[in-house]
Amino acid sequence: MIELMLWILAAWFLALFAGPTIYAAMGLAGFAFLVISGIPGIVIPQKIAMAANSFPLLAAPLFILMGNLMNSSGISVRIFEFAKSIVGWMRGGLCQANIVGSVIFAGMSGSAVADAAGLGTVEIEMMKKEGYDAETAGAITAASATIGPIIPPSLPMIVYGVAAETSIGALFLAGVIPGLLMAVALMMMVRYLAIRQNMPRHPFEGMGALWRSFKGAFWALMAPVVLFGGLFSGIFTPTEAAAVAVVYALALGLFVYREFRFADVPRIIVDTVETSGVVMALVMTASLLGYCISVSRLPQEFGGTLTHLTTNPIVYLLIVNVLLLVVGCFMEALAAMLVLIPILVPPAIAMGIDPVQFGLVFVLNLMLGTITPPVGVVLYVTAKVAGVPIERMSRAVAPYLIPLFAVLMLCTFWPPLTTFLPKLLLGR
Amino acid sequence: MVATRWVDRAVDALAAAAFVGMFGCVFGQVIFRYFLGSPLVWSDELARYLFVWASFLGWIIAARRRSHLSIDMATTRMGPRGKAVIRLIGALAALAFAAILVFYGWRIMQRNLDVETTTLFFSMGVVYAIVPFAAIAVGLYALADLRAAFRAFAPAPEAPA
């Protein structure tokens, strides 16, 4: 059965390049496996429907709604204005502001694509207006959008936590330090590039402007406080925290910033159901394929082969890094994650790697995959927003891969970077 | 066309209702547990089933708006004929998967008609009913797609009648 599964996985991977939707290809791959190995097909609707029958996973659509509400409430402009008045005076100041803005936005949104399409649209437009070329603006937007799912809340972490049975709260906390490190590393790279490419710079606008932009963004800046206050004081589960955050975002948009009206809410909700439908179609069919993978005993075989190769956690993490970076180039992040979790996680646990550290390294790898060609969702979104051909965008984003890769290596070699905060606050 | 627009609207309304209901359960659970001091027994389970429904309804909406993810690196440079082939493959894959889900979804729904939920008044059959229903809807969109792909094959449109 292992051989059959390997053939099916290979066929599935190749078939994807003929352009069918990933979820349908995954479902058909699962069906093929079940038919050939004589397992009744009734498990198909059962696995698929029950994948959504999960309270922790319910946090995902709620965070998607929160992101949509935040994007419609005019918060992105305020956040970018605030970021601009903090770091805009540096050379390449709007690139720096782009990174700072992404960090702030990351605290209320959990998806890199949402960051790139929402905040990114505002950022790229303003940067073009200030004399930056479209590639520079698009590249830093794409690179900094990868911080979004590392700093909590995070859609990939929720899905990872559910699929790998790891605490979502701990995964969220584990992302805080690496997310901030990514920002610092990207800012250093911008500084280097800004001097070489002679990017524009503007004078400091003064403390008054800083204070005004801070006041403008204040309620937006409080969103993560509301979210994490409840989450990490143990009052709410991540799903409940997400629901509370949705109410906060709704109140902000309707009553404080008044950027949308009650009549707009149904449209925002239907858009949210659509986006969660896209995510859930992947999660549900991947859960079917994941079931088939475990039935085939591929994970055990892989684990057995692996222990002949190495029992050193660091070596294993490096192998996983290489594998995920390569897969991340050619596969959509969520689908890759869901298919590989049942295969890669058990050996990691057996070798004594902290599941939280492994989760973070896993997600970080796949986020790098979203900005590497040929298959990179974030790259495509920002190229579209900036109006730049994908080839030029790929070249412009390349220098930013270096600092992000450096952070990935730090997280790989030094576990406390990811495990310190969860241990401190959750006492695990 | 009027009929399809009516169906689209009904799906949107049902999707929004399921989502709002799901959100209401989670938020209500927080309010009742922490502020009113009497936890709800059924909110967790109902929220989960509404999530199942919302996921399938979202699947329909995403199929209609063609926003399901696919890997289109090979297709962006193709000519109209190549694109039609790709579209044909995509529609066939979606149709095949939908057909599988209609067939087995109907059976799992029937099998669960007398399986009771833990805290709610309806049976698991109601939860599973969304599977064949959504699959039929997605299958219909796939059929429309198939027709469009075939049309694109015809090199030049014949003179309109």
mmCIF file of C-alpha atoms in Angstrom, chain A residues 55-371:
data_model
loop_
_atom_site.group_PDB
_atom_site.id
_atom_site.type_symbol
_atom_site.label_atom_id
_atom_site.label_comp_id
_atom_site.label_asym_id
_atom_site.label_seq_id
_atom_site.Cartn_x
_atom_site.Cartn_y
_atom_site.Cartn_z
ATOM 1 C CA PHE A 55 -14.136 23.816 17.656
ATOM 2 C CA PRO A 56 -10.448 24.908 17.538
ATOM 3 C CA LEU A 57 -10.557 25.110 13.728
ATOM 4 C CA LEU A 58 -13.589 27.386 14.011
ATOM 5 C CA ALA A 59 -11.150 30.123 14.992
ATOM 6 C CA ALA A 60 -10.014 30.225 11.356
ATOM 7 C CA PRO A 61 -13.191 31.695 9.777
ATOM 8 C CA LEU A 62 -13.574 34.089 12.706
ATOM 9 C CA PHE A 63 -10.050 35.442 12.208
ATOM 10 C CA ILE A 64 -10.732 35.729 8.473
ATOM 11 C CA LEU A 65 -13.803 37.826 9.298
ATOM 12 C CA MET A 66 -11.770 39.974 11.678
ATOM 13 C CA GLY A 67 -9.180 40.603 8.964
ATOM 14 C CA ASN A 68 -11.901 41.518 6.454
ATOM 15 C CA LEU A 69 -13.550 43.896 8.930
ATOM 16 C CA MET A 70 -10.204 45.513 9.738
ATOM 17 C CA ASN A 71 -9.417 45.931 6.051
ATOM 18 C CA SER A 72 -12.829 47.532 5.399
ATOM 19 C CA SER A 73 -12.622 49.836 8.407
ATOM 20 C CA GLY A 74 -9.910 52.093 7.021
ATOM 21 C CA ILE A 75 -7.509 50.859 9.669
ATOM 22 C CA SER A 76 -4.815 50.012 7.136
ATOM 23 C CA VAL A 77 -4.377 53.673 6.137
ATOM 24 C CA ARG A 78 -4.115 54.739 9.778
ATOM 25 C CA ILE A 79 -1.614 52.000 10.584
ATOM 26 C CA PHE A 80 0.567 52.927 7.632
ATOM 27 C CA GLU A 81 0.424 56.652 8.569
ATOM 28 C CA PHE A 82 1.492 55.764 12.110
ATOM 29 C CA ALA A 83 4.312 53.522 10.878
ATOM 30 C CA LYS A 84 5.424 56.279 8.522
ATOM 31 C CA SER A 85 5.720 58.816 11.296
ATOM 32 C CA ILE A 86 7.829 56.408 13.379
ATOM 33 C CA VAL A 87 10.384 55.261 10.789
ATOM 34 C CA GLY A 88 9.628 57.377 7.700
ATOM 35 C CA TRP A 89 12.621 59.634 8.282
ATOM 36 C CA MET A 90 15.142 56.872 7.512
ATOM 37 C CA ARG A 91 16.527 56.415 4.020
ATOM 38 C CA GLY A 92 14.035 54.221 2.202
ATOM 39 C CA GLY A 93 11.644 55.292 4.941
ATOM 40 C CA LEU A 94 8.480 54.029 3.313
ATOM 41 C CA CYS A 95 10.046 50.576 2.931
ATOM 42 C CA GLN A 96 10.779 50.652 6.663
ATOM 43 C CA ALA A 97 7.254 51.896 7.362
ATOM 44 C CA ASN A 98 5.928 49.068 5.223
ATOM 45 C CA ILE A 99 7.648 46.554 7.512
ATOM 46 C CA VAL A 100 6.513 48.246 10.729
ATOM 47 C CA GLY A 101 2.974 48.474 9.329
ATOM 48 C CA SER A 102 3.003 44.764 8.551
ATOM 49 C CA VAL A 103 4.083 43.952 12.100
ATOM 50 C CA ILE A 104 1.208 45.997 13.549
ATOM 51 C CA PHE A 105 -1.275 44.557 11.084
ATOM 52 C CA ALA A 106 0.028 41.052 11.829
ATOM 53 C CA GLY A 107 -1.355 41.436 15.338
ATOM 54 C CA MET A 108 -4.897 41.539 14.004
ATOM 55 C CA SER A 109 -4.750 39.465 10.845
ATOM 56 C CA GLY A 110 -3.649 35.913 10.358
ATOM 57 C CA SER A 111 -3.041 35.559 6.667
ATOM 58 C CA ALA A 112 -0.180 36.750 4.475
ATOM 59 C CA VAL A 113 -2.468 37.046 1.465
ATOM 60 C CA ALA A 114 -4.881 39.283 3.405
ATOM 61 C CA ASP A 115 -1.952 41.472 4.486
ATOM 62 C CA ALA A 116 -0.640 41.752 0.946
ATOM 63 C CA ALA A 117 -4.030 42.429 -0.609
ATOM 64 C CA GLY A 118 -5.443 44.706 2.127
ATOM 65 C CA LEU A 119 -2.681 46.719 3.748
ATOM 66 C CA GLY A 120 -0.469 46.048 0.711
ATOM 67 C CA THR A 121 -2.763 47.919 -1.669
ATOM 68 C CA VAL A 122 -2.570 51.041 0.513
ATOM 69 C CA GLU A 123 1.191 50.731 0.983
ATOM 70 C CA ILE A 124 2.069 50.190 -2.657
ATOM 71 C CA GLU A 125 -0.120 53.073 -3.776
ATOM 72 C CA MET A 126 1.439 55.504 -1.284
ATOM 73 C CA MET A 127 4.966 54.331 -2.053
ATOM 74 C CA LYS A 128 4.472 54.847 -5.787
ATOM 75 C CA LYS A 129 3.153 58.332 -5.091
ATOM 76 C CA GLU A 130 6.318 59.153 -3.118
ATOM 77 C CA GLY A 131 8.587 58.155 -5.993
ATOM 78 C CA TYR A 132 9.398 54.502 -5.263
ATOM 79 C CA ASP A 133 9.324 52.218 -8.269
ATOM 80 C CA ALA A 134 6.627 49.564 -8.399
ATOM 81 C CA GLU A 135 8.947 46.575 -7.921
ATOM 82 C CA THR A 136 10.589 48.030 -4.815
ATOM 83 C CA ALA A 137 7.182 48.735 -3.313
ATOM 84 C CA GLY A 138 5.772 45.333 -4.275
ATOM 85 C CA ALA A 139 8.824 43.384 -3.124
ATOM 86 C CA ILE A 140 8.950 44.830 0.390
ATOM 87 C CA THR A 141 5.174 44.412 0.679
ATOM 88 C CA ALA A 142 5.437 40.735 -0.244
ATOM 89 C CA ALA A 143 8.433 40.104 2.003
ATOM 90 C CA SER A 144 6.908 41.809 5.036
ATOM 91 C CA ALA A 145 3.517 40.141 4.492
ATOM 92 C CA THR A 146 5.140 36.837 5.485
ATOM 93 C CA ILE A 147 5.389 38.229 9.033
ATOM 94 C CA GLY A 148 1.568 38.199 9.245
ATOM 95 C CA PRO A 149 1.081 34.481 9.909
ATOM 96 C CA ILE A 150 4.127 34.261 12.217
ATOM 97 C CA ILE A 151 2.959 36.944 14.642
ATOM 98 C CA PRO A 152 -0.375 35.806 16.129
ATOM 99 C CA PRO A 153 -3.218 35.440 15.275
ATOM 100 C CA SER A 154 -2.311 33.101 12.453
ATOM 101 C CA LEU A 155 -4.373 31.015 10.096
ATOM 102 C CA PRO A 156 -1.597 28.534 9.212
ATOM 103 C CA MET A 157 -0.818 28.041 12.920
ATOM 104 C CA ILE A 158 -4.470 27.242 13.662
ATOM 105 C CA VAL A 159 -4.537 24.675 10.868
ATOM 106 C CA TYR A 160 -1.159 23.300 11.955
ATOM 107 C CA GLY A 161 -2.276 23.085 15.582
ATOM 108 C CA VAL A 162 -5.432 21.173 14.645
ATOM 109 C CA ALA A 163 -3.696 18.838 12.180
ATOM 110 C CA ALA A 164 -0.641 18.118 14.344
ATOM 111 C CA GLU A 165 -2.528 18.185 17.669
ATOM 112 C CA THR A 166 -0.371 20.943 19.112
ATOM 113 C CA SER A 167 -1.632 23.739 21.394
ATOM 114 C CA ILE A 168 -2.710 26.682 19.241
ATOM 115 C CA GLY A 169 -2.157 29.119 22.099
ATOM 116 C CA ALA A 170 1.449 27.899 22.482
ATOM 117 C CA LEU A 171 2.047 28.124 18.718
ATOM 118 C CA PHE A 172 0.714 31.685 18.734
ATOM 119 C CA LEU A 173 3.100 32.683 21.539
ATOM 120 C CA ALA A 174 6.012 30.914 19.866
ATOM 121 C CA GLY A 175 5.634 33.168 16.833
ATOM 122 C CA VAL A 176 6.033 36.494 18.640
ATOM 123 C CA ILE A 177 9.845 36.615 18.922
ATOM 124 C CA PRO A 178 10.606 35.131 15.461
ATOM 125 C CA GLY A 179 8.057 37.510 13.907
ATOM 126 C CA LEU A 180 9.749 40.542 15.460
ATOM 127 C CA LEU A 181 13.159 39.172 14.431
ATOM 128 C CA MET A 182 11.926 38.870 10.846
ATOM 129 C CA ALA A 183 10.967 42.544 10.952
ATOM 130 C CA VAL A 184 14.358 43.601 12.332
ATOM 131 C CA ALA A 185 16.202 41.449 9.781
ATOM 132 C CA LEU A 186 14.143 42.872 6.910
ATOM 133 C CA MET A 187 14.753 46.414 8.155
ATOM 134 C CA MET A 188 18.501 45.802 8.142
ATOM 135 C CA MET A 189 18.278 44.574 4.560
ATOM 136 C CA VAL A 190 16.222 47.634 3.570
ATOM 137 C CA ARG A 191 18.849 49.881 5.144
ATOM 138 C CA TYR A 192 21.569 48.217 3.088
ATOM 139 C CA LEU A 193 19.543 48.377 -0.140
ATOM 140 C CA ALA A 194 18.350 51.932 0.526
ATOM 141 C CA ILE A 195 21.916 53.251 0.594
ATOM 142 C CA ARG A 196 22.938 51.265 -2.500
ATOM 143 C CA GLN A 197 19.858 52.149 -4.557
ATOM 144 C CA ASN A 198 19.652 55.688 -3.180
ATOM 145 C CA MET A 199 16.003 55.405 -2.130
ATOM 146 C CA PRO A 200 14.048 58.575 -1.205
ATOM 147 C CA ARG A 201 14.129 59.954 2.322
ATOM 148 C CA HIS A 202 11.956 62.474 4.115
ATOM 149 C CA PRO A 203 12.636 64.616 7.172
ATOM 150 C CA PHE A 204 11.209 63.606 10.560
ATOM 151 C CA GLU A 205 7.698 65.018 10.782
ATOM 152 C CA GLY A 206 8.021 65.963 14.440
ATOM 153 C CA MET A 207 6.569 64.678 17.692
ATOM 154 C CA GLY A 208 3.247 66.399 17.020
ATOM 155 C CA ALA A 209 2.662 64.421 13.851
ATOM 156 C CA LEU A 210 3.758 61.234 15.588
ATOM 157 C CA TRP A 211 1.252 61.841 18.384
ATOM 158 C CA ARG A 212 -1.558 62.649 15.929
ATOM 159 C CA SER A 213 -0.963 59.502 13.886
ATOM 160 C CA PHE A 214 -0.732 57.483 17.097
ATOM 161 C CA LYS A 215 -4.118 58.827 18.190
ATOM 162 C CA GLY A 216 -5.525 58.015 14.746
ATOM 163 C CA ALA A 217 -4.337 54.430 14.995
ATOM 164 C CA PHE A 218 -4.917 53.989 18.738
ATOM 165 C CA TRP A 219 -8.052 51.810 18.618
ATOM 166 C CA ALA A 220 -6.515 49.697 15.892
ATOM 167 C CA LEU A 221 -3.394 49.254 18.035
ATOM 168 C CA MET A 222 -5.578 48.097 20.911
ATOM 169 C CA ALA A 223 -6.998 45.166 18.913
ATOM 170 C CA PRO A 224 -4.084 42.820 19.635
ATOM 171 C CA VAL A 225 -4.246 43.841 23.300
ATOM 172 C CA VAL A 226 -7.913 42.812 23.476
ATOM 173 C CA LEU A 227 -7.118 39.601 21.652
ATOM 174 C CA PHE A 228 -4.064 38.486 23.602
ATOM 175 C CA GLY A 229 -5.247 39.786 26.938
ATOM 176 C CA GLY A 230 -8.148 37.346 26.847
ATOM 177 C CA LEU A 231 -6.186 34.571 25.201
ATOM 178 C CA PHE A 232 -3.132 34.467 27.414
ATOM 179 C CA SER A 233 -4.785 35.219 30.715
ATOM 180 C CA GLY A 234 -6.569 31.920 30.142
ATOM 181 C CA ILE A 235 -10.043 33.501 30.013
ATOM 182 C CA PHE A 236 -10.771 32.548 26.411
ATOM 183 C CA THR A 237 -9.877 29.698 24.121
ATOM 184 C CA PRO A 238 -8.374 30.901 20.802
ATOM 185 C CA THR A 239 -11.786 30.401 19.137
ATOM 186 C CA GLU A 240 -13.575 32.478 21.770
ATOM 187 C CA ALA A 241 -10.872 35.143 21.629
ATOM 188 C CA ALA A 242 -11.458 35.308 17.878
ATOM 189 C CA ALA A 243 -15.198 35.882 18.395
ATOM 190 C CA VAL A 244 -14.524 38.664 20.915
ATOM 191 C CA ALA A 245 -12.029 40.230 18.512
ATOM 192 C CA VAL A 246 -14.661 40.151 15.750
ATOM 193 C CA VAL A 247 -17.053 42.118 17.963
ATOM 194 C CA TYR A 248 -14.264 44.615 18.659
ATOM 195 C CA ALA A 249 -13.470 45.036 14.950
ATOM 196 C CA LEU A 250 -17.165 45.394 14.141
ATOM 197 C CA ALA A 251 -17.628 48.112 16.765
ATOM 198 C CA LEU A 252 -14.492 49.880 15.524
ATOM 199 C CA GLY A 253 -15.660 49.948 11.914
ATOM 200 C CA LEU A 254 -19.287 50.809 12.648
ATOM 201 C CA PHE A 255 -19.029 53.311 15.497
ATOM 202 C CA VAL A 256 -15.464 54.602 15.916
ATOM 203 C CA TYR A 257 -14.022 54.976 12.415
ATOM 204 C CA ARG A 258 -17.393 54.785 10.647
ATOM 205 C CA GLU A 259 -15.820 53.563 7.433
ATOM 206 C CA PHE A 260 -18.571 51.045 6.718
ATOM 207 C CA ARG A 261 -22.252 50.877 7.523
ATOM 208 C CA PHE A 262 -24.418 48.101 8.856
ATOM 209 C CA ALA A 263 -25.704 47.486 5.319
ATOM 210 C CA ASP A 264 -22.150 46.520 4.263
ATOM 211 C CA VAL A 265 -21.884 43.768 6.867
ATOM 212 C CA PRO A 266 -23.763 41.030 4.909
ATOM 213 C CA ARG A 267 -21.416 41.487 1.942
ATOM 214 C CA ILE A 268 -18.373 41.241 4.230
ATOM 215 C CA ILE A 269 -19.815 38.076 5.793
ATOM 216 C CA VAL A 270 -20.487 36.400 2.431
ATOM 217 C CA ASP A 271 -16.927 37.275 1.334
ATOM 218 C CA THR A 272 -15.686 35.722 4.578
ATOM 219 C CA VAL A 273 -17.669 32.518 3.987
ATOM 220 C CA GLU A 274 -16.186 32.388 0.478
ATOM 221 C CA THR A 275 -12.607 32.735 1.747
ATOM 222 C CA SER A 276 -13.163 30.176 4.480
ATOM 223 C CA GLY A 277 -14.745 27.930 1.826
ATOM 224 C CA VAL A 278 -11.491 28.105 -0.148
ATOM 225 C CA VAL A 279 -9.475 27.275 2.983
ATOM 226 C CA MET A 280 -11.871 24.591 4.185
ATOM 227 C CA ALA A 281 -12.080 22.860 0.787
ATOM 228 C CA LEU A 282 -8.327 22.313 1.157
ATOM 229 C CA VAL A 283 -8.509 21.347 4.822
ATOM 230 C CA MET A 284 -11.383 18.921 4.236
ATOM 231 C CA THR A 285 -9.976 17.110 1.205
ATOM 232 C CA ALA A 286 -6.508 17.092 2.793
ATOM 233 C CA SER A 287 -8.022 15.409 5.814
ATOM 234 C CA LEU A 288 -9.306 12.649 3.499
ATOM 235 C CA LEU A 289 -5.899 12.338 1.837
ATOM 236 C CA GLY A 290 -4.234 12.420 5.266
ATOM 237 C CA TYR A 291 -6.434 9.520 6.372
ATOM 238 C CA CYS A 292 -5.381 7.583 3.257
ATOM 239 C CA ILE A 293 -1.718 8.377 3.959
ATOM 240 C CA SER A 294 -1.960 6.986 7.494
ATOM 241 C CA VAL A 295 -3.870 3.883 6.294
ATOM 242 C CA SER A 296 -1.074 3.234 3.799
ATOM 243 C CA ARG A 297 1.437 3.189 6.705
ATOM 244 C CA LEU A 298 3.654 5.574 4.772
ATOM 245 C CA PRO A 299 4.484 7.619 7.924
ATOM 246 C CA GLN A 300 5.758 4.528 9.795
ATOM 247 C CA GLU A 301 7.868 3.465 6.826
ATOM 248 C CA PHE A 302 9.247 6.974 6.462
ATOM 249 C CA GLY A 303 10.018 7.145 10.182
ATOM 250 C CA GLY A 304 11.778 3.768 10.033
ATOM 251 C CA THR A 305 13.918 4.742 7.048
ATOM 252 C CA LEU A 306 14.716 8.029 8.682
ATOM 253 C CA THR A 307 16.046 6.521 11.922
ATOM 254 C CA HIS A 308 18.599 4.632 9.821
ATOM 255 C CA LEU A 309 19.678 7.949 8.362
ATOM 256 C CA THR A 310 19.813 10.096 11.468
ATOM 257 C CA THR A 311 18.596 10.419 15.031
ATOM 258 C CA ASN A 312 20.046 13.874 15.486
ATOM 259 C CA PRO A 313 17.255 16.469 15.900
ATOM 260 C CA ILE A 314 19.284 19.248 14.262
ATOM 261 C CA VAL A 315 20.090 17.109 11.219
ATOM 262 C CA TYR A 316 16.427 16.129 10.966
ATOM 263 C CA LEU A 317 15.327 19.770 11.186
ATOM 264 C CA LEU A 318 17.778 20.670 8.424
ATOM 265 C CA ILE A 319 16.431 17.874 6.219
ATOM 266 C CA VAL A 320 12.889 19.092 6.886
ATOM 267 C CA ASN A 321 13.946 22.666 6.071
ATOM 268 C CA VAL A 322 15.398 21.666 2.718
ATOM 269 C CA LEU A 323 12.379 19.507 1.900
ATOM 270 C CA LEU A 324 9.862 22.210 2.836
ATOM 271 C CA LEU A 325 11.743 24.970 1.028
ATOM 272 C CA VAL A 326 11.755 22.899 -2.166
ATOM 273 C CA VAL A 327 8.129 21.804 -1.773
ATOM 274 C CA GLY A 328 7.169 25.371 -0.859
ATOM 275 C CA CYS A 329 8.437 26.588 -4.230
ATOM 276 C CA PHE A 330 6.126 24.269 -6.139
ATOM 277 C CA MET A 331 3.131 23.761 -3.890
ATOM 278 C CA GLU A 332 0.509 25.934 -2.282
ATOM 279 C CA ALA A 333 1.435 26.380 1.399
ATOM 280 C CA LEU A 334 -1.711 25.105 3.127
ATOM 281 C CA ALA A 335 -2.027 21.991 0.947
ATOM 282 C CA ALA A 336 1.665 21.174 1.387
ATOM 283 C CA MET A 337 1.364 21.605 5.131
ATOM 284 C CA LEU A 338 -1.678 19.352 5.487
ATOM 285 C CA VAL A 339 -0.237 16.544 3.380
ATOM 286 C CA LEU A 340 3.191 16.631 5.030
ATOM 287 C CA ILE A 341 2.160 16.955 8.690
ATOM 288 C CA PRO A 342 1.201 13.266 9.141
ATOM 289 C CA ILE A 343 4.505 12.240 7.555
ATOM 290 C CA LEU A 344 6.967 14.707 9.116
ATOM 291 C CA VAL A 345 5.633 15.395 12.614
ATOM 292 C CA PRO A 346 5.803 11.913 14.266
ATOM 293 C CA PRO A 347 9.563 11.460 13.691
ATOM 294 C CA ALA A 348 10.167 14.973 15.055
ATOM 295 C CA ILE A 349 8.308 14.150 18.269
ATOM 296 C CA ALA A 350 10.146 10.823 18.526
ATOM 297 C CA MET A 351 13.500 12.633 18.321
ATOM 298 C CA GLY A 352 12.530 14.948 21.152
ATOM 299 C CA ILE A 353 12.080 18.110 19.080
ATOM 300 C CA ASP A 354 9.679 20.475 20.824
ATOM 301 C CA PRO A 355 6.373 20.265 18.902
ATOM 302 C CA VAL A 356 5.963 24.039 19.169
ATOM 303 C CA GLN A 357 9.403 24.727 17.725
ATOM 304 C CA PHE A 358 8.747 22.231 14.944
ATOM 305 C CA GLY A 359 5.427 23.887 14.163
ATOM 306 C CA LEU A 360 7.030 27.283 13.878
ATOM 307 C CA VAL A 361 9.881 26.075 11.672
ATOM 308 C CA PHE A 362 7.291 24.280 9.523
ATOM 309 C CA VAL A 363 5.073 27.351 9.056
ATOM 310 C CA LEU A 364 8.018 29.731 8.538
ATOM 311 C CA ASN A 365 9.353 27.505 5.759
ATOM 312 C CA LEU A 366 6.052 27.494 3.942
ATOM 313 C CA MET A 367 5.684 31.275 4.341
ATOM 314 C CA LEU A 368 9.015 31.645 2.532
ATOM 315 C CA GLY A 369 7.423 29.411 -0.105
ATOM 316 C CA THR A 370 4.650 31.964 -0.642
ATOM 317 C CA ILE A 371 7.169 34.537 -1.928
#
